[in-house]
PDB file of C-alpha atoms and ligand atoms in Angstrom:
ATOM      1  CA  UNK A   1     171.465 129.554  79.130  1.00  0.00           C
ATOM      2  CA  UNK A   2     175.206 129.276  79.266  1.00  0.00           C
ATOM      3  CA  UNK A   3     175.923 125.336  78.888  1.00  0.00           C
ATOM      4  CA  UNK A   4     178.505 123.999  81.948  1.00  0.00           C
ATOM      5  CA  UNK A   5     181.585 122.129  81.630  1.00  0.00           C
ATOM      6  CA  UNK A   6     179.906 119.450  83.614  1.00  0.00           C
ATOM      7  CA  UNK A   7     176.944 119.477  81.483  1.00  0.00           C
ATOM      8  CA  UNK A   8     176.688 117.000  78.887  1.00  0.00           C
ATOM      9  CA  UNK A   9     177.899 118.771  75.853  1.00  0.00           C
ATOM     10  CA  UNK A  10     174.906 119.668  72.997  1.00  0.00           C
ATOM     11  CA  UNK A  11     176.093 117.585  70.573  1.00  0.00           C
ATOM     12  CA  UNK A  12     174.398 114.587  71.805  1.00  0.00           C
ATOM     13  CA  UNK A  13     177.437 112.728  72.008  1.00  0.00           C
ATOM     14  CA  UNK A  14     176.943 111.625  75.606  1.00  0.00           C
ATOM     15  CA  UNK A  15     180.408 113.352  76.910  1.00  0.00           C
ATOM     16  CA  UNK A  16     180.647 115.840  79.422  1.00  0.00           C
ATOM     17  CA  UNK A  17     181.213 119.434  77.564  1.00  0.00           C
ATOM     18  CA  UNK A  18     184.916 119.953  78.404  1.00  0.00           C
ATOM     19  CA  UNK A  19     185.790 116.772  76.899  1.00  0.00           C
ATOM     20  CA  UNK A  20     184.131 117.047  73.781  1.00  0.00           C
ATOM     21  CA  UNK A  21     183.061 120.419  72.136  1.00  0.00           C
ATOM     22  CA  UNK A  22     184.494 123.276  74.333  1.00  0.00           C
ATOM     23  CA  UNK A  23     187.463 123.966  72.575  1.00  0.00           C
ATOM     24  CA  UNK A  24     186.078 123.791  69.836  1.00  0.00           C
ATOM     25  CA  UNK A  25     183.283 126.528  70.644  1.00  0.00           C
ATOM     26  CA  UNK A  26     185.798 128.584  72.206  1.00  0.00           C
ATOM     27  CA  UNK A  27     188.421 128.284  69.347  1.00  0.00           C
ATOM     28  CA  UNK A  28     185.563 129.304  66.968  1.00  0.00           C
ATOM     29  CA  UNK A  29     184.289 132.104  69.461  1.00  0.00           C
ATOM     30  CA  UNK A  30     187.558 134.005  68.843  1.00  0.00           C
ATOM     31  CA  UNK A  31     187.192 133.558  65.267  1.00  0.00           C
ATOM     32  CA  UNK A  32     184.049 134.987  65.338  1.00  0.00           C
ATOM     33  CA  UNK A  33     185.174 138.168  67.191  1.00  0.00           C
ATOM     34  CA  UNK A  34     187.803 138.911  64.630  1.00  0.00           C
ATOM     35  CA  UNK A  35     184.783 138.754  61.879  1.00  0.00           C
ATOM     36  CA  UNK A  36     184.915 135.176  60.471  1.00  0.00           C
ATOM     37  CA  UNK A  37     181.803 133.163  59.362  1.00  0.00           C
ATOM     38  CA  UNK A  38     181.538 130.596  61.505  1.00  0.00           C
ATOM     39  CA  UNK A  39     178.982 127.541  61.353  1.00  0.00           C
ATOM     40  CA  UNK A  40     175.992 127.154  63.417  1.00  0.00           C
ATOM     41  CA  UNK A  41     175.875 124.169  65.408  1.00  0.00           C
ATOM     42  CA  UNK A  42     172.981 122.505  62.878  1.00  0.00           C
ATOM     43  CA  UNK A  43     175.577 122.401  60.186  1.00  0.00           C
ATOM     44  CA  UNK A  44     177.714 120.211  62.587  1.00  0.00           C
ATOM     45  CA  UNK A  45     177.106 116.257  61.473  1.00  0.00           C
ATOM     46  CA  UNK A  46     176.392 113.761  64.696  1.00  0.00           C
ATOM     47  CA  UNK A  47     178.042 110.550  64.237  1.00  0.00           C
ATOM     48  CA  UNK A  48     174.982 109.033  63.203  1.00  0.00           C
ATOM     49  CA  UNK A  49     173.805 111.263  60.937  1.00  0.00           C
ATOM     50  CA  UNK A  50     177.186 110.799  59.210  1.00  0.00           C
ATOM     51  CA  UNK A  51     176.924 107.075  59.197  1.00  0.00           C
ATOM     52  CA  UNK A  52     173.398 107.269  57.394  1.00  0.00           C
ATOM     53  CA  UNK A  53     174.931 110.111  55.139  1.00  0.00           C
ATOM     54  CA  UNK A  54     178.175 107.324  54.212  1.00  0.00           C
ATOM     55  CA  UNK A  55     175.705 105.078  53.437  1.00  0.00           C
ATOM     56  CA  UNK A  56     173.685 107.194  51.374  1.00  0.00           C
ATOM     57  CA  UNK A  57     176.595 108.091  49.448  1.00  0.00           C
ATOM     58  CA  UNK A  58     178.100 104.989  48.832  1.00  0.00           C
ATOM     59  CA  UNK A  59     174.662 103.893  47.208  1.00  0.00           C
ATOM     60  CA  UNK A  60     174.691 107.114  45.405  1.00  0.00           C
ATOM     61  CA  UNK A  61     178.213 105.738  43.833  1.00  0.00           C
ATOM     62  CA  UNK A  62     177.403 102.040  43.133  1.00  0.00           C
ATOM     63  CA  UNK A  63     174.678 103.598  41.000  1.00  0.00           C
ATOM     64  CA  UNK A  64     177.567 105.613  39.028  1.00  0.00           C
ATOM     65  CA  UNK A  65     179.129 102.139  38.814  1.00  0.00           C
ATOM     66  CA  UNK A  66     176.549 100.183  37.486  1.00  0.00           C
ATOM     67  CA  UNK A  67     175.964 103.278  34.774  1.00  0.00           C
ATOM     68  CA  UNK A  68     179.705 103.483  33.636  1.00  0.00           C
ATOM     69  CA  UNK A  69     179.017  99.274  33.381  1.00  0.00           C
ATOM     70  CA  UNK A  70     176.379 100.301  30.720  1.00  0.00           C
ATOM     71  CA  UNK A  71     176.659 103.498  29.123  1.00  0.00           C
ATOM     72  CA  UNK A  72     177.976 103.680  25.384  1.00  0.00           C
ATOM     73  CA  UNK A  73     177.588 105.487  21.942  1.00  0.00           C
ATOM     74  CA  UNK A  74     173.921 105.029  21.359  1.00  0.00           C
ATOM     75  CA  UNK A  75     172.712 105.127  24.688  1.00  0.00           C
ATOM     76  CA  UNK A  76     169.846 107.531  25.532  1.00  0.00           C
ATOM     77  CA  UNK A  77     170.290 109.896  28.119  1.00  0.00           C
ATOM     78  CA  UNK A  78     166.672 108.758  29.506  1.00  0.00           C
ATOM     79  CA  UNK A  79     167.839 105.184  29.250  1.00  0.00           C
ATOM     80  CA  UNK A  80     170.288 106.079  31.818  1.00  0.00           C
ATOM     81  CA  UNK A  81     167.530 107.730  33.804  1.00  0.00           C
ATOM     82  CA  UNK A  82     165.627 104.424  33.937  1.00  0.00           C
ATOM     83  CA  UNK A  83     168.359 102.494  35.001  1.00  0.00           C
ATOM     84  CA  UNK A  84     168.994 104.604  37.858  1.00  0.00           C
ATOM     85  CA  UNK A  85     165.527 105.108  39.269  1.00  0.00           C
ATOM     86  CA  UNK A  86     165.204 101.294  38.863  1.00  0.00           C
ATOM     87  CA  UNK A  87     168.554 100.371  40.647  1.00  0.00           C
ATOM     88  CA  UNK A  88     167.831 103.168  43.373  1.00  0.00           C
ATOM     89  CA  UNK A  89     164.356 101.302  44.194  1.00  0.00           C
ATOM     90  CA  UNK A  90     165.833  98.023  44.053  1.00  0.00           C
ATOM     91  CA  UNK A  91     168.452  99.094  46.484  1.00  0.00           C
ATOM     92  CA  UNK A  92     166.013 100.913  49.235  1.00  0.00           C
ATOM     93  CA  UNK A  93     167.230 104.406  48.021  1.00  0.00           C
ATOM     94  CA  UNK A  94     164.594 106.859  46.302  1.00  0.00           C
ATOM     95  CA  UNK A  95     165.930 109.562  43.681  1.00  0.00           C
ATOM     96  CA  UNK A  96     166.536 112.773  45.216  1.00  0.00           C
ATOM     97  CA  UNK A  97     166.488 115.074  42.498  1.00  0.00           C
ATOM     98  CA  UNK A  98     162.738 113.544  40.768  1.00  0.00           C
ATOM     99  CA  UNK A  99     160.492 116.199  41.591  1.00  0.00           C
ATOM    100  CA  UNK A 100     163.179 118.111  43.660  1.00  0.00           C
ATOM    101  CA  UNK A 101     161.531 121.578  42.540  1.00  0.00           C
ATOM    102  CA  UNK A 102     160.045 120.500  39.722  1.00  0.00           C
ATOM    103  CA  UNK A 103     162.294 118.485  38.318  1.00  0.00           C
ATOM    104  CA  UNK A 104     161.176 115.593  36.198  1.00  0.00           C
ATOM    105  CA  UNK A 105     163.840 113.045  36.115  1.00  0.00           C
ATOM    106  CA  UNK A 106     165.992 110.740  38.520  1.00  0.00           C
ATOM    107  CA  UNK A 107     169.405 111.983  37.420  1.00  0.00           C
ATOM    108  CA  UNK A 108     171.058 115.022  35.658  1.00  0.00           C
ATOM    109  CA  UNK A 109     172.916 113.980  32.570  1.00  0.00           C
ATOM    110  CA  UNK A 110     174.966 117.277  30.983  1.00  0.00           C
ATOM    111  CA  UNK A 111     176.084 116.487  27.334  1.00  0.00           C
ATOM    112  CA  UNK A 112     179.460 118.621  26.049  1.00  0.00           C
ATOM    113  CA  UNK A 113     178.371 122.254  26.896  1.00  0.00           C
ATOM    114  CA  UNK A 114     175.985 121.540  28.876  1.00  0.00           C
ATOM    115  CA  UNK A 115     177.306 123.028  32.095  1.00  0.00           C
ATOM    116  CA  UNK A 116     174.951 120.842  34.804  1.00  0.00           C
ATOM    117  CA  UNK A 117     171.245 119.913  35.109  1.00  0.00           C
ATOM    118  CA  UNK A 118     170.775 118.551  31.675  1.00  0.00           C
ATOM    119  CA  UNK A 119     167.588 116.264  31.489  1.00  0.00           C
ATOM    120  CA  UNK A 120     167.451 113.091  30.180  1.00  0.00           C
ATOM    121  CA  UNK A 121     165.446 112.524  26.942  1.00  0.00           C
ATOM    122  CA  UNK A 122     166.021 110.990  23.653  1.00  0.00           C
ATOM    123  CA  UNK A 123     169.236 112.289  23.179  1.00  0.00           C
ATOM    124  CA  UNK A 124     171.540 109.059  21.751  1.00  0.00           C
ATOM    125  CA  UNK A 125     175.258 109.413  23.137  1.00  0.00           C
ATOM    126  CA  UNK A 126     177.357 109.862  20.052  1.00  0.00           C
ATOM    127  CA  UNK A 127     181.149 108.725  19.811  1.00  0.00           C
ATOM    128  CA  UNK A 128     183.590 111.423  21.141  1.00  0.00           C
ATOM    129  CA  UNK A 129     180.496 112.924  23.523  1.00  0.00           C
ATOM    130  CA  UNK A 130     181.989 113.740  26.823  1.00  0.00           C
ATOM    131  CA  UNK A 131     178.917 113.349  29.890  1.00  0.00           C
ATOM    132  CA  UNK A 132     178.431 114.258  33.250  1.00  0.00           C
ATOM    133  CA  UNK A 133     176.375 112.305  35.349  1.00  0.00           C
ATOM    134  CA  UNK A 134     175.020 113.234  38.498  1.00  0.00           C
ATOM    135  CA  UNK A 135     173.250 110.912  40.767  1.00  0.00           C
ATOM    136  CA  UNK A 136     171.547 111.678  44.871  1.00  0.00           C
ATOM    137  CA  UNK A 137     169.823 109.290  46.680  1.00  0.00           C
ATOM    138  CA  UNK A 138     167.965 109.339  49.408  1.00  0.00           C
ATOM    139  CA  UNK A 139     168.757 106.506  51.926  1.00  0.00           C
ATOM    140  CA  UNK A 140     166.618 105.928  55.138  1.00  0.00           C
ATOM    141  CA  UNK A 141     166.149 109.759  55.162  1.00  0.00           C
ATOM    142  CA  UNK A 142     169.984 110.839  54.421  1.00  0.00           C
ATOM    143  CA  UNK A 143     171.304 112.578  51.277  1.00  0.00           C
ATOM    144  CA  UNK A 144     173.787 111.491  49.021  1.00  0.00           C
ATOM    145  CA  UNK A 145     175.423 113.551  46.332  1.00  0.00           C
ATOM    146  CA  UNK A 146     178.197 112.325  43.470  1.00  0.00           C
ATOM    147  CA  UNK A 147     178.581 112.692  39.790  1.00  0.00           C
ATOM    148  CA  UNK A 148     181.311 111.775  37.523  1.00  0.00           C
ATOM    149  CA  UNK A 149     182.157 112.395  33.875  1.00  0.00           C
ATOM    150  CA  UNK A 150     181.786 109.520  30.975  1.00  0.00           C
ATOM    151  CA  UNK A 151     183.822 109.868  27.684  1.00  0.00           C
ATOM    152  CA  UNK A 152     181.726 108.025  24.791  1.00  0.00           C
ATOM    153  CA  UNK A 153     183.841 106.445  22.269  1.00  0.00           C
ATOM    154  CA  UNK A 154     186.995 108.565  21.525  1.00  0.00           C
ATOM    155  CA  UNK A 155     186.572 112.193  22.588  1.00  0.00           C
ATOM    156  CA  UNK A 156     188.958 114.930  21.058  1.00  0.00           C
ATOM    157  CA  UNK A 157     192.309 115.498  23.256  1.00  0.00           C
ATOM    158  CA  UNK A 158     191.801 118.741  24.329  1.00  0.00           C
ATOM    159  CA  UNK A 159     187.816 116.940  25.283  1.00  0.00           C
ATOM    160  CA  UNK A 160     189.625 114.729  27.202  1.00  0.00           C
ATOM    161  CA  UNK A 161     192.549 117.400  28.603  1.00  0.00           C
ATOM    162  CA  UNK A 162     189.430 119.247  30.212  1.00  0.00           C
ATOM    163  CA  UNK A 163     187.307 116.042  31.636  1.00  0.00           C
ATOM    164  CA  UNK A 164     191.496 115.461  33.300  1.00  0.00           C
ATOM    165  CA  UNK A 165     191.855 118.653  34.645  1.00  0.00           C
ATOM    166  CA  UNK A 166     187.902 119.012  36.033  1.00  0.00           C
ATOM    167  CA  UNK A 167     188.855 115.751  38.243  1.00  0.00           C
ATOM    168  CA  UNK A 168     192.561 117.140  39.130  1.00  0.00           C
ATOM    169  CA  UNK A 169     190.247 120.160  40.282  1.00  0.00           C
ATOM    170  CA  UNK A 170     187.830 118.225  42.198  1.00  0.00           C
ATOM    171  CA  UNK A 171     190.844 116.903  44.411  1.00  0.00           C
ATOM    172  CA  UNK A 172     193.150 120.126  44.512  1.00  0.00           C
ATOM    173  CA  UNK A 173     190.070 121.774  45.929  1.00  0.00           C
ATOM    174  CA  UNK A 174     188.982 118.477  48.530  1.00  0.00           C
ATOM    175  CA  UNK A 175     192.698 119.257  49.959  1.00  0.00           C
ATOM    176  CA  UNK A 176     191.786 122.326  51.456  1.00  0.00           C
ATOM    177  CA  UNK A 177     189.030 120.880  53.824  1.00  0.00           C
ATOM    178  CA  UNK A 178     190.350 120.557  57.050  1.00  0.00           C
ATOM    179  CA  UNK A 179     189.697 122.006  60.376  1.00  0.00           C
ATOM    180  CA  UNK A 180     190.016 125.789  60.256  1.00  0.00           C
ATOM    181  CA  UNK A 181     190.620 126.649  56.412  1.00  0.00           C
ATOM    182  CA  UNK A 182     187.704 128.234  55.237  1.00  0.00           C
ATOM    183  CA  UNK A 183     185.525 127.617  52.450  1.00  0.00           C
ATOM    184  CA  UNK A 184     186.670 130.269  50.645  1.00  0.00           C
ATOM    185  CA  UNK A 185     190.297 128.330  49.726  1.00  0.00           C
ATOM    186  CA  UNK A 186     188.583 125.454  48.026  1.00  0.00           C
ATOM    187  CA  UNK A 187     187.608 128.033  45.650  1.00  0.00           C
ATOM    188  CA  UNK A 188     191.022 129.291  45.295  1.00  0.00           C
ATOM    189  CA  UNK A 189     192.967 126.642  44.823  1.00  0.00           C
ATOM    190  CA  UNK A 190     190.307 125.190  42.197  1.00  0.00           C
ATOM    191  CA  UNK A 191     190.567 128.622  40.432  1.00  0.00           C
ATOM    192  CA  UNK A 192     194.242 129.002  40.575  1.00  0.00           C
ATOM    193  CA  UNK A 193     194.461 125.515  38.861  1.00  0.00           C
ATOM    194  CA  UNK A 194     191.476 125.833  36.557  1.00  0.00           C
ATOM    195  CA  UNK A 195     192.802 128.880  34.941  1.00  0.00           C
ATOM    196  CA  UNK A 196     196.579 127.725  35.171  1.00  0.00           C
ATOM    197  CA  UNK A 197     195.666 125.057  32.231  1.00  0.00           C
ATOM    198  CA  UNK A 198     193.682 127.969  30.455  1.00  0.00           C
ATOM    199  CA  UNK A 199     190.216 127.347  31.685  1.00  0.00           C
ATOM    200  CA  UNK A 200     187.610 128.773  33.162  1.00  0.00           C
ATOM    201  CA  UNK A 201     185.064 128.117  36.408  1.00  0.00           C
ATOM    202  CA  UNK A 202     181.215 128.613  36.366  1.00  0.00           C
ATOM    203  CA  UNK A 203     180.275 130.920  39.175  1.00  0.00           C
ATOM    204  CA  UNK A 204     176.418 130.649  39.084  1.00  0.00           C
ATOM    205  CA  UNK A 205     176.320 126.914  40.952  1.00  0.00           C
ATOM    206  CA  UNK A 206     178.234 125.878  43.160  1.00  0.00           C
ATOM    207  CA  UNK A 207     178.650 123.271  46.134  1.00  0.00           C
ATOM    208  CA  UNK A 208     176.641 122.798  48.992  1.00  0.00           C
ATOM    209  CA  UNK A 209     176.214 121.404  52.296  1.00  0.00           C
ATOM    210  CA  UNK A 210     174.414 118.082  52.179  1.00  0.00           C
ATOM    211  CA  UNK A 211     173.158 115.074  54.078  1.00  0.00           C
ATOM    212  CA  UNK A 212     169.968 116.113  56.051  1.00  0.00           C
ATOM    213  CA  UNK A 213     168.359 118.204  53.175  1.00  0.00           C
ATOM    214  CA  UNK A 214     169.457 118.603  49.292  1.00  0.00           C
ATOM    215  CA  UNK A 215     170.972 121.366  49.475  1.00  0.00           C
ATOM    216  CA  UNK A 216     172.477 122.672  52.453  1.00  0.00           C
ATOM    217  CA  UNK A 217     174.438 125.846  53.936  1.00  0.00           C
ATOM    218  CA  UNK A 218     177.007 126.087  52.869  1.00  0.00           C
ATOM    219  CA  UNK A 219     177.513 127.466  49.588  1.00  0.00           C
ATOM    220  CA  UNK A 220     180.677 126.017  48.233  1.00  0.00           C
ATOM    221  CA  UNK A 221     181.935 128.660  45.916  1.00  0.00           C
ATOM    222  CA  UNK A 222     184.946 127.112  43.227  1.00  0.00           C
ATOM    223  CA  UNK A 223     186.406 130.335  42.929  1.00  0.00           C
ATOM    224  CA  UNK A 224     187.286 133.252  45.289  1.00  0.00           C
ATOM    225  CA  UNK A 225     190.049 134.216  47.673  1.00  0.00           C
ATOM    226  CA  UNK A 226     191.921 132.292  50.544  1.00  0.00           C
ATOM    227  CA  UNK A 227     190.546 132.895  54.233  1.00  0.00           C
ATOM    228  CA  UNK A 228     187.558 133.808  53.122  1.00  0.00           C
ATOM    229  CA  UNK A 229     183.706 132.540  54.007  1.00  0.00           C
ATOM    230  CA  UNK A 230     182.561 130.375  56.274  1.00  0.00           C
ATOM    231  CA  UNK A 231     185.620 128.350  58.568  1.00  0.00           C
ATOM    232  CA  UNK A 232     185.225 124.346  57.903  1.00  0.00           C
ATOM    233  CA  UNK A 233     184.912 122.369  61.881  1.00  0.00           C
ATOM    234  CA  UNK A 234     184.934 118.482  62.098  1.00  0.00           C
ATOM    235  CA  UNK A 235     181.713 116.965  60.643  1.00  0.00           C
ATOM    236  CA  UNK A 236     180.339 119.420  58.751  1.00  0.00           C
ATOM    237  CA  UNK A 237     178.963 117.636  55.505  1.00  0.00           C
ATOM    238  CA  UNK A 238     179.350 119.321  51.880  1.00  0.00           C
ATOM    239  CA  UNK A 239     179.905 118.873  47.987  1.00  0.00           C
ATOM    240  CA  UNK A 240     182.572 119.904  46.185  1.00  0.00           C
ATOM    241  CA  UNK A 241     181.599 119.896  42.849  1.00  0.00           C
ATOM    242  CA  UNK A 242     183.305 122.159  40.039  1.00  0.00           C
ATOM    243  CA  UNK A 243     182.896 123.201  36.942  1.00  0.00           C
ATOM    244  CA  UNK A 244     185.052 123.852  34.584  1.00  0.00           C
ATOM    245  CA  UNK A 245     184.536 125.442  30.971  1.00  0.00           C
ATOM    246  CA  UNK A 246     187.169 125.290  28.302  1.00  0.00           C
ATOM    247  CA  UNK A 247     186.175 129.040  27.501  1.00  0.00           C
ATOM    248  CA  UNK A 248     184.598 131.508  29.360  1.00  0.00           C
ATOM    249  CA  UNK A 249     182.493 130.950  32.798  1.00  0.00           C
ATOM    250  CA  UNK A 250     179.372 132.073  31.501  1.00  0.00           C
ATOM    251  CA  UNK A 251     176.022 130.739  31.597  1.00  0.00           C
ATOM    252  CA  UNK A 252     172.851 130.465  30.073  1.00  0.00           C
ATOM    253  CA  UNK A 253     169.879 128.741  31.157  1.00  0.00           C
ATOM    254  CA  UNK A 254     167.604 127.149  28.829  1.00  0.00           C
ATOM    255  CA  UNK A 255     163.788 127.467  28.662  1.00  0.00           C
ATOM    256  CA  UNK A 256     162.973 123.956  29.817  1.00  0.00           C
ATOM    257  CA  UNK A 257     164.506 125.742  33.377  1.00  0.00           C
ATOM    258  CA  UNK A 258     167.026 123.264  34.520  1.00  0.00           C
ATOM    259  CA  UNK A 259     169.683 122.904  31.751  1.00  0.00           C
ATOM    260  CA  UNK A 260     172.323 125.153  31.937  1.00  0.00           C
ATOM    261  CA  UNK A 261     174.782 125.524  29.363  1.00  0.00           C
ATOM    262  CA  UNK A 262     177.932 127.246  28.414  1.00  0.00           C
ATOM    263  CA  UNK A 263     177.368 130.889  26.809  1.00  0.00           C
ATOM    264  CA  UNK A 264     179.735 130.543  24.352  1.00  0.00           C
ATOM    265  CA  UNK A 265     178.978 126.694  23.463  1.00  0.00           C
ATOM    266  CA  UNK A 266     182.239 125.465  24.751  1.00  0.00           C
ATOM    267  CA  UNK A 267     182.722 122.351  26.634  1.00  0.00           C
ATOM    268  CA  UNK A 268     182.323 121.845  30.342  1.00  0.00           C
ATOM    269  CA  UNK A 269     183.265 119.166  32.897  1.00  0.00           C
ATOM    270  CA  UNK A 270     182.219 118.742  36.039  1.00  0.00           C
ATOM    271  CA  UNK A 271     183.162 115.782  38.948  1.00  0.00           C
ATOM    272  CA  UNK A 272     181.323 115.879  42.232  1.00  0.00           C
ATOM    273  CA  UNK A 273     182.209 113.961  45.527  1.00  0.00           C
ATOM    274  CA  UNK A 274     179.954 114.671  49.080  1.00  0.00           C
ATOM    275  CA  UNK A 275     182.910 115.381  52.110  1.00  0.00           C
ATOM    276  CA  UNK A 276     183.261 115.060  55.614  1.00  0.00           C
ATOM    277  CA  UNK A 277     185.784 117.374  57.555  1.00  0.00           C
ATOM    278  CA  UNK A 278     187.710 114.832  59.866  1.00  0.00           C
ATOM    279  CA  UNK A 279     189.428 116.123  63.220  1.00  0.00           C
ATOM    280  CA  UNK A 280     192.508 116.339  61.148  1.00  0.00           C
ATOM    281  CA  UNK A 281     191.281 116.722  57.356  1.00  0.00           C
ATOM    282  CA  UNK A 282     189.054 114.924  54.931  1.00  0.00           C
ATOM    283  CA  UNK A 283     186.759 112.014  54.308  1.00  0.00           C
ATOM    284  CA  UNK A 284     185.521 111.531  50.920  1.00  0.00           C
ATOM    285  CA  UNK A 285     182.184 109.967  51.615  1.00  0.00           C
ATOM    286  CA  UNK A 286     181.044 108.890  48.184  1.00  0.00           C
ATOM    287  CA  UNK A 287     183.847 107.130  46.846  1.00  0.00           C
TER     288      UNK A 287
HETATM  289  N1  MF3 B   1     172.867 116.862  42.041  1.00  0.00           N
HETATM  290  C1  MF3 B   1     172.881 118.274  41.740  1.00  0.00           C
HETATM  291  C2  MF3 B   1     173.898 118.895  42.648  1.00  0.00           C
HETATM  292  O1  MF3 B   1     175.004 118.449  42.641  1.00  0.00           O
HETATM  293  C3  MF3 B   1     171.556 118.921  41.917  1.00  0.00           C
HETATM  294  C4  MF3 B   1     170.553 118.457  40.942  1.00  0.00           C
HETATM  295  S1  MF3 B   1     169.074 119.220  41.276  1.00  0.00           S
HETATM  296  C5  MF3 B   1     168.070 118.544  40.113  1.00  0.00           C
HETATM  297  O2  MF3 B   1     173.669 119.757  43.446  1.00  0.00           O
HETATM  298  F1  MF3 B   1     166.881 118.833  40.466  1.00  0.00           F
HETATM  299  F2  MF3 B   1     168.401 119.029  38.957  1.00  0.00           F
HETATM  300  F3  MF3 B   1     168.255 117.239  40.060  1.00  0.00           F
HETATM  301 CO1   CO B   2     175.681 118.647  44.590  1.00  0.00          CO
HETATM  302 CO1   CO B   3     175.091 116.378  42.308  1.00  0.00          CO
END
C-alpha cells in the first residue's frame, strides 16, 4: 500500500511523510525511471543506528591508536593481533573479523605486497616494512570498519610516495559522497588520481556498505566511470577503502585463503575510513 502524506513516514523518524522522506522518494523515483540504481530503503541508516555505528567506529579507531602507540621493527604481526582482541574486550567491543568466514584472527595485518587480509603470525616487522592494519569491531551490535598504514623504521621514498598517495586517494575519493553522485565517481576520481602518480588500483575488493552487518550493499568499486552505480542518499553507511599497487592491479590469493597479494610482488597501500552521506555531503565516522 501506497504510504500518505499524512502518514508517518517509514523511516521511523516520527514525522509525518511530507516533511521528512517524500522528496526524497520522489527525487529518487525519477532517477529510477531514467535507469539509475537506486538504494532500497534498508540501506538507508536511522539516526540511531548511525549513533551506535559512530560509536562503533570510533572504538574501531582508538584501537588503531593504541597500535600505532606500540608497533615497531620487531614487532610480530600476531603481537598486534593480541593487543587488539585484548583492548576490544576491555573496551565492550568484540572483533568482527575472528571467525568472520573462517577467519582466524582479530585483525588483518598486510605486509609490503600484501594487498589486504594478511594474517597475523610470527612475522617480526623489519625496518623500512610498510603495514596496513585493519581493525572492525563490533559495538552493542553495530559495525565498525577502519584501517590505516604503519611505516616501520625508514621505508624507501618511493615506499613512502605510495603509503602518501593511497591516503590522498582515500580522501579524493570520500569527496565525492554526497547526496546524488553515485558510487561509481568515488571510483573515478580514486582512479584518475591513482594512475596520475603512475599507480595502479586492485579491482578484486573493494568497499562496502557497513554498520548493521560486515559487509553490506553496496559494493564500493575504486575504479570505474562517473554517474555510474548505485546514487548515494543521506545516511547510507559505507567504506571507502582503496588500494593502491605501485605496479600492476593484479592479484593473487594465497593458499592459506585470506591473504591476497600483489601478482607481480610490488608494493600496495591501502587506508580505510567507514562514511556517512550527510544531507549536504560527508561524515567520516571513524576518525
Ligand atoms: N576489514 C576488512 C574490510 O575492510 C575485511 C576483513 S575480513 C577478514 O572489509 F575476515 F579478513 F577479517
Ligand atoms: Co572494509
Ligand atoms: Co577493513
Amino acid at each position: 500500500m501506497q504510504i500518505s502524506r499524512n502518514d508517518p513516514c517509514w523511516c521511523g523518524s516520527g514525522k509525518k511523510y511530507k516533511k521528512c522522506h517524500l522528496a526524497q522518494d520522489e527525487r529518487l523515483a525519477e532517477m529510477e525511471l531514467a535507469g539509475c540504481l537506486v538504494p532500497s530503503r534498508d540501506l538507508i541508516k536511522t539516526d540511531k543506528q548511525i549513533e551506535g555505528i559512530r560509536q562503533a567506529c570510533r572504538l574501531s579507531n582508538d584501537i588503531l591508536d593504541m597500535v600505532a602507540s606500540r608497533i615497531g621493527v620487531g614487532v610480530q604481526t600476531k603481537e598486534i593481533d593480541r593487543w587488539v582482541y585484548e583492548y576490544t574486550l576491555e573496551h565492550g567491543g568484540i572483533p568482527a573479523s575472528l571467525n568472520y568466514q573462517g577467519y582466524p584472527c582479530s585483525v588483518c595485518t598486510s605486509i609490503n605486497h600484501v594487498v589486504c587480509h594478511g594474517i597475523p603470525d610470527e612475522t617480526r616487522l623489519r625496518d623500512g616494512d610498510i603495514v596496513n592494519v585493519d581493525v572492525t569491531t563490533i559495538l552493542n551490535g553495530y559495525y565498525g570498519d577502519v584501517s590505516r598504514m604503519f611505516m616501520i623504521g625508514e621505508p624507501s621514498r618511493e615506499a613512502r610516495e605510495l603509503v602518501r598517495v593511497a591516503r590522498e586517494c582515500l580522501y579524493i575519493g570520500i569527496e565525492q559522497v554526497k547526496p546524488y553522485n553515485r558510487i561509481g565517481d568515488i571510483g573515478y576520481a580514486i582512479e584518475q588520481y591513482a594512475n596520475q602518480h603512475g599507480y595502479s588500483v586492485v579491482q578484486d575488493y573493494g568497499g562496502h556498505g557497513v554498520g548493521l552487518e560486515f559487509h553490506e550493499e553496496p559494493f564500493v568499486h575504486h575504479y570505474g566511470e562517473r554517474e555510474e552505480g548505485m546514487v548515494l542518499v543521506p545516511n547510507m553507511v559505507f567504506t571507502v577503502e582503496p588500494m593502491i599497487n605501485m605496479g600492476q592491479y593484479h592479484c593473487l590469493r594465497l593458499d592459506d585463503g585470506w591473504t591476497a597479494v600483489t601478482r607481480d610482488g610490488l608494493l600496495s597501500a591501502q587506508w580505510e575510513h567507514t562514511v556517512r552521506v550527510t544531507e549536504d555531503g560527508v561524515e567520516i565516522l571513524s576518525e
